[in-house]
Amino acid sequence: MYEAFFCLLWLIGGFISGVSGLGGAMVAVPFVSLFLEPQVLVPIANCLAVVMCLELGWIYRKELLVHEVKNMMLGSLPGLVLGTYILLIIPTSFLLMSIGTVMICFVLWQFLHKVPKKAGQPSIIKALVAGFFSGLFSTSVSFSGPPCGVYALHMHWTQRQSLGTINAFVVLASLVGVAVYYKAGLMTEEVLYWTLYGAVSSSVGILLAIPVNRFVNVRLFRMILLIVIGMGGMICIVKSFL
């Protein structure tokens, strides 16, 4: 029963990523947390980020900004290690609270932020900082996307540049994160068991999204999606008190 529910959630996550480019993990993770602990769920989500972002990165590969990916990757390395350490030592209730808080803050930012009138000046420091926080969020709570989104908005990347660059970066960062997880003993048989189910389901979801992309009102779809993400964040926070 749990396997079927898990597959359905990641199929939806893959479909959402394929349609909107917004992280489908933010929809799947809070509901999967109802029956999997963060120390198992977060490594699974990072493994599946490789699968989903690899497909999306390939679609938008012509638009990726290689120099930005390089700089963000350099910044992500200490963040990936620190995030793994946090995952190992922080109590489950606090991790769930953190996951829910990140999700709700992301939703609030999406609704309240204003696009800067001028693009930010290119800076290696900015890319390193964005990469660090993305790596930190990736291995600790499985959400590498929000810091990247803030940085892309600040730099006035086009939608296609954002999709190509962020997805390429997340693939590389998640692969490094998985290696760090393995070194820390978090890549268990249980993680691999669920990852196999999720890899197939999320890939099918992305493939299903391709033919319907042209018929979807992306603006309305994202609005509904943000509401669902906010509800998922509340679920994580409530569970942290149980």
Short mmCIF file of C-alpha atoms in Angstrom, two decimals:
data_model
loop_
_atom_site.label_atom_id
_atom_site.label_comp_id
_atom_site.label_asym_id
_atom_site.label_seq_id
_atom_site.Cartn_x
_atom_site.Cartn_y
_atom_site.Cartn_z
CA MET A 1 0.00 0.00 0.00
CA TYR A 2 2.76 2.44 0.93
CA GLU A 3 4.58 1.63 -2.30
CA ALA A 4 1.55 2.54 -4.41
CA PHE A 5 1.06 5.81 -2.50
CA PHE A 6 4.78 6.60 -2.84
CA CYS A 7 4.74 5.95 -6.60
CA LEU A 8 1.65 8.11 -7.07
CA LEU A 9 3.21 11.01 -5.18
CA TRP A 10 6.42 10.96 -7.19
CA LEU A 11 4.54 10.53 -10.45
CA ILE A 12 2.66 13.72 -9.55
CA GLY A 13 5.97 15.32 -8.55
CA GLY A 14 7.51 14.44 -11.91
CA PHE A 15 4.46 15.74 -13.76
CA ILE A 16 4.57 19.01 -11.82
CA SER A 17 8.27 19.47 -12.55
CA GLY A 18 7.67 18.77 -16.22
CA VAL A 19 4.86 21.32 -16.48
CA SER A 20 6.05 24.19 -14.33
CA GLY A 21 9.75 23.68 -13.69
CA LEU A 22 8.94 24.12 -9.99
CA GLY A 23 10.29 21.41 -7.72
CA GLY A 24 7.92 18.48 -7.62
CA ALA A 25 9.75 17.29 -4.50
CA MET A 26 8.05 20.04 -2.52
CA VAL A 27 4.71 18.37 -3.22
CA ALA A 28 5.82 14.78 -2.67
CA VAL A 29 8.11 15.12 0.37
CA PRO A 30 5.60 16.30 3.03
CA PHE A 31 3.14 13.53 2.21
CA VAL A 32 5.84 10.85 2.07
CA SER A 33 7.00 12.10 5.48
CA LEU A 34 3.79 10.63 6.88
CA PHE A 35 5.38 7.17 6.72
CA LEU A 36 9.14 7.71 6.18
CA GLU A 37 11.57 9.41 8.55
CA PRO A 38 13.58 12.44 7.29
CA GLN A 39 16.87 10.51 7.54
CA VAL A 40 15.46 8.13 4.90
CA LEU A 41 13.28 10.54 2.95
CA VAL A 42 15.82 13.33 2.38
CA PRO A 43 18.43 11.05 0.72
CA ILE A 44 15.65 9.55 -1.43
CA ALA A 45 14.55 13.02 -2.53
CA ASN A 46 18.11 13.94 -3.48
CA CYS A 47 18.49 10.76 -5.52
CA LEU A 48 15.24 11.51 -7.33
CA ALA A 49 16.31 15.11 -7.92
CA VAL A 50 19.05 13.68 -10.13
CA VAL A 51 16.47 11.78 -12.19
CA MET A 52 13.98 14.64 -12.60
CA CYS A 53 16.48 17.45 -13.09
CA LEU A 54 18.56 15.42 -15.53
CA GLU A 55 15.57 15.10 -17.85
CA LEU A 56 14.62 18.77 -17.51
CA GLY A 57 18.23 19.92 -17.78
CA TRP A 58 18.60 17.98 -21.01
CA ILE A 59 15.50 19.64 -22.47
CA TYR A 60 16.86 23.14 -21.69
CA ARG A 61 20.56 22.33 -22.08
CA LYS A 62 21.11 24.97 -24.79
CA GLU A 63 20.17 27.73 -22.36
CA LEU A 64 22.31 26.78 -19.37
CA LEU A 65 24.91 29.27 -18.12
CA VAL A 66 28.02 27.14 -17.66
CA HIS A 67 30.03 29.71 -15.68
CA GLU A 68 27.17 30.12 -13.18
CA VAL A 69 26.94 26.36 -12.68
CA LYS A 70 30.68 26.16 -12.01
CA ASN A 71 30.65 28.96 -9.43
CA MET A 72 27.53 27.68 -7.68
CA MET A 73 29.00 24.17 -7.50
CA LEU A 74 32.12 25.50 -5.78
CA GLY A 75 29.94 27.24 -3.21
CA SER A 76 27.72 24.18 -2.71
CA LEU A 77 30.47 21.79 -1.55
CA PRO A 78 30.77 22.97 2.08
CA GLY A 79 26.97 23.39 2.21
CA LEU A 80 26.41 19.80 1.11
CA VAL A 81 28.72 18.48 3.84
CA LEU A 82 27.23 20.74 6.54
CA GLY A 83 23.68 19.78 5.51
CA THR A 84 24.48 16.08 5.82
CA TYR A 85 25.92 16.65 9.29
CA ILE A 86 22.72 18.48 10.27
CA LEU A 87 20.61 15.58 8.97
CA LEU A 88 22.62 13.16 11.10
CA ILE A 89 22.48 15.01 14.41
CA ILE A 90 19.22 17.02 14.43
CA PRO A 91 16.13 15.32 15.96
CA THR A 92 13.38 14.19 13.58
CA SER A 93 10.83 16.64 14.99
CA PHE A 94 13.14 19.59 14.36
CA LEU A 95 13.90 18.40 10.81
CA LEU A 96 10.17 18.16 10.04
CA MET A 97 9.68 21.63 11.48
CA SER A 98 12.55 22.90 9.31
CA ILE A 99 11.15 21.27 6.16
CA GLY A 100 7.71 22.78 6.78
CA THR A 101 9.17 26.20 7.54
CA VAL A 102 11.27 26.24 4.35
CA MET A 103 8.21 25.30 2.29
CA ILE A 104 5.99 27.98 3.82
CA CYS A 105 8.70 30.63 3.48
CA PHE A 106 9.12 29.64 -0.17
CA VAL A 107 5.37 30.03 -0.78
CA LEU A 108 5.27 33.42 0.95
CA TRP A 109 8.26 34.58 -1.05
CA GLN A 110 6.61 33.50 -4.31
CA PHE A 111 3.47 35.49 -3.48
CA LEU A 112 5.17 38.58 -2.05
CA HIS A 113 8.44 39.09 -3.93
CA LYS A 114 8.87 41.78 -6.54
CA VAL A 115 11.06 41.37 -9.59
CA PRO A 116 14.06 43.73 -9.30
CA LYS A 117 13.96 46.57 -11.81
CA LYS A 118 17.59 46.04 -12.72
CA ALA A 119 19.55 42.84 -13.03
CA GLY A 120 22.15 42.23 -10.34
CA GLN A 121 25.78 42.73 -11.23
CA PRO A 122 27.60 39.48 -12.01
CA SER A 123 29.63 38.40 -9.00
CA ILE A 124 31.42 35.18 -8.10
CA ILE A 125 30.63 35.85 -4.43
CA LYS A 126 26.87 35.92 -5.12
CA ALA A 127 27.06 32.63 -7.02
CA LEU A 128 29.11 31.04 -4.23
CA VAL A 129 26.60 32.16 -1.58
CA ALA A 130 23.64 30.90 -3.63
CA GLY A 131 25.42 27.59 -4.16
CA PHE A 132 26.27 27.24 -0.47
CA PHE A 133 22.70 27.69 0.74
CA SER A 134 21.36 25.50 -2.04
CA GLY A 135 23.76 22.71 -1.00
CA LEU A 136 22.89 23.22 2.66
CA PHE A 137 19.15 22.98 2.00
CA SER A 138 19.64 20.07 -0.38
CA THR A 139 21.28 17.60 1.98
CA SER A 140 19.51 18.75 5.16
CA VAL A 141 15.88 19.14 4.02
CA SER A 142 16.02 18.09 0.30
CA PHE A 143 15.07 21.53 -1.14
CA SER A 144 17.93 22.93 -3.20
CA GLY A 145 15.68 24.99 -5.46
CA PRO A 146 14.65 28.06 -3.39
CA PRO A 147 18.13 29.67 -3.08
CA CYS A 148 18.69 29.07 -6.80
CA GLY A 149 15.34 30.67 -7.61
CA VAL A 150 16.16 33.78 -5.58
CA TYR A 151 19.53 34.08 -7.31
CA ALA A 152 18.05 33.57 -10.79
CA LEU A 153 15.46 36.27 -10.12
CA HIS A 154 18.11 38.68 -8.83
CA MET A 155 20.21 38.12 -11.96
CA HIS A 156 17.22 38.46 -14.34
CA TRP A 157 17.79 35.12 -16.02
CA THR A 158 15.16 34.20 -18.59
CA GLN A 159 12.83 31.31 -17.78
CA ARG A 160 14.72 28.98 -20.10
CA GLN A 161 18.09 30.07 -18.70
CA SER A 162 16.78 29.47 -15.19
CA LEU A 163 15.46 26.01 -16.05
CA GLY A 164 18.61 24.97 -17.88
CA THR A 165 21.08 26.36 -15.34
CA ILE A 166 19.27 25.41 -12.12
CA ASN A 167 18.49 21.88 -13.26
CA ALA A 168 22.07 21.29 -14.40
CA PHE A 169 23.37 22.60 -11.08
CA VAL A 170 20.93 20.49 -9.03
CA VAL A 171 21.97 17.33 -10.88
CA LEU A 172 25.64 17.91 -10.10
CA ALA A 173 25.03 19.04 -6.52
CA SER A 174 22.71 16.11 -5.83
CA LEU A 175 25.26 13.62 -7.17
CA VAL A 176 27.86 15.06 -4.81
CA GLY A 177 25.25 15.00 -2.04
CA VAL A 178 24.56 11.31 -2.66
CA ALA A 179 28.31 10.62 -2.43
CA VAL A 180 28.44 12.48 0.90
CA TYR A 181 25.40 10.52 2.12
CA TYR A 182 27.15 7.27 1.20
CA LYS A 183 30.24 8.28 3.13
CA ALA A 184 28.03 9.13 6.12
CA GLY A 185 26.25 5.77 5.97
CA LEU A 186 22.87 7.20 4.91
CA MET A 187 22.61 5.35 1.57
CA THR A 188 20.96 2.28 3.07
CA GLU A 189 19.09 -0.56 1.37
CA GLU A 190 15.84 1.10 2.44
CA VAL A 191 16.81 4.32 0.65
CA LEU A 192 17.73 2.42 -2.52
CA TYR A 193 14.50 0.39 -2.34
CA TRP A 194 12.29 3.49 -2.34
CA THR A 195 14.50 5.36 -4.82
CA LEU A 196 13.95 2.66 -7.43
CA TYR A 197 10.18 3.08 -7.18
CA GLY A 198 10.47 6.86 -7.26
CA ALA A 199 12.85 6.96 -10.23
CA VAL A 200 10.42 5.07 -12.45
CA SER A 201 7.38 7.03 -11.24
CA SER A 202 8.91 10.51 -11.54
CA SER A 203 10.26 9.72 -15.03
CA VAL A 204 6.79 8.65 -16.16
CA GLY A 205 5.37 11.85 -14.67
CA ILE A 206 7.77 14.03 -16.65
CA LEU A 207 7.01 12.14 -19.86
CA LEU A 208 3.27 12.59 -19.26
CA ALA A 209 3.80 16.33 -18.84
CA ILE A 210 5.47 16.85 -22.22
CA PRO A 211 2.38 16.47 -24.46
CA VAL A 212 0.08 18.50 -22.17
CA ASN A 213 2.49 21.42 -21.60
CA ARG A 214 1.02 23.52 -24.40
CA PHE A 215 -2.51 23.25 -22.99
CA VAL A 216 -1.73 24.21 -19.39
CA ASN A 217 -2.22 27.72 -18.02
CA VAL A 218 1.13 27.85 -16.23
CA ARG A 219 0.23 30.91 -14.14
CA LEU A 220 -2.93 29.31 -12.72
CA PHE A 221 -1.16 25.97 -12.33
CA ARG A 222 1.63 27.56 -10.27
CA MET A 223 -0.88 29.37 -8.07
CA ILE A 224 -2.64 26.10 -7.23
CA LEU A 225 0.72 24.39 -6.77
CA LEU A 226 1.89 27.00 -4.26
CA ILE A 227 -1.26 26.44 -2.21
CA VAL A 228 -0.59 22.69 -2.20
CA ILE A 229 3.04 23.30 -1.17
CA GLY A 230 1.86 25.53 1.67
CA MET A 231 -0.51 22.81 2.86
CA GLY A 232 2.34 20.29 2.69
CA GLY A 233 4.48 22.58 4.81
CA MET A 234 1.74 22.75 7.43
CA ILE A 235 1.52 18.94 7.45
CA CYS A 236 5.24 18.71 8.25
CA ILE A 237 4.96 21.28 11.03
CA VAL A 238 1.93 19.56 12.58
CA LYS A 239 3.67 16.17 12.42
CA SER A 240 6.73 17.62 14.16
CA PHE A 241 4.61 18.11 17.29
CA LEU A 242 3.17 14.57 17.27
#
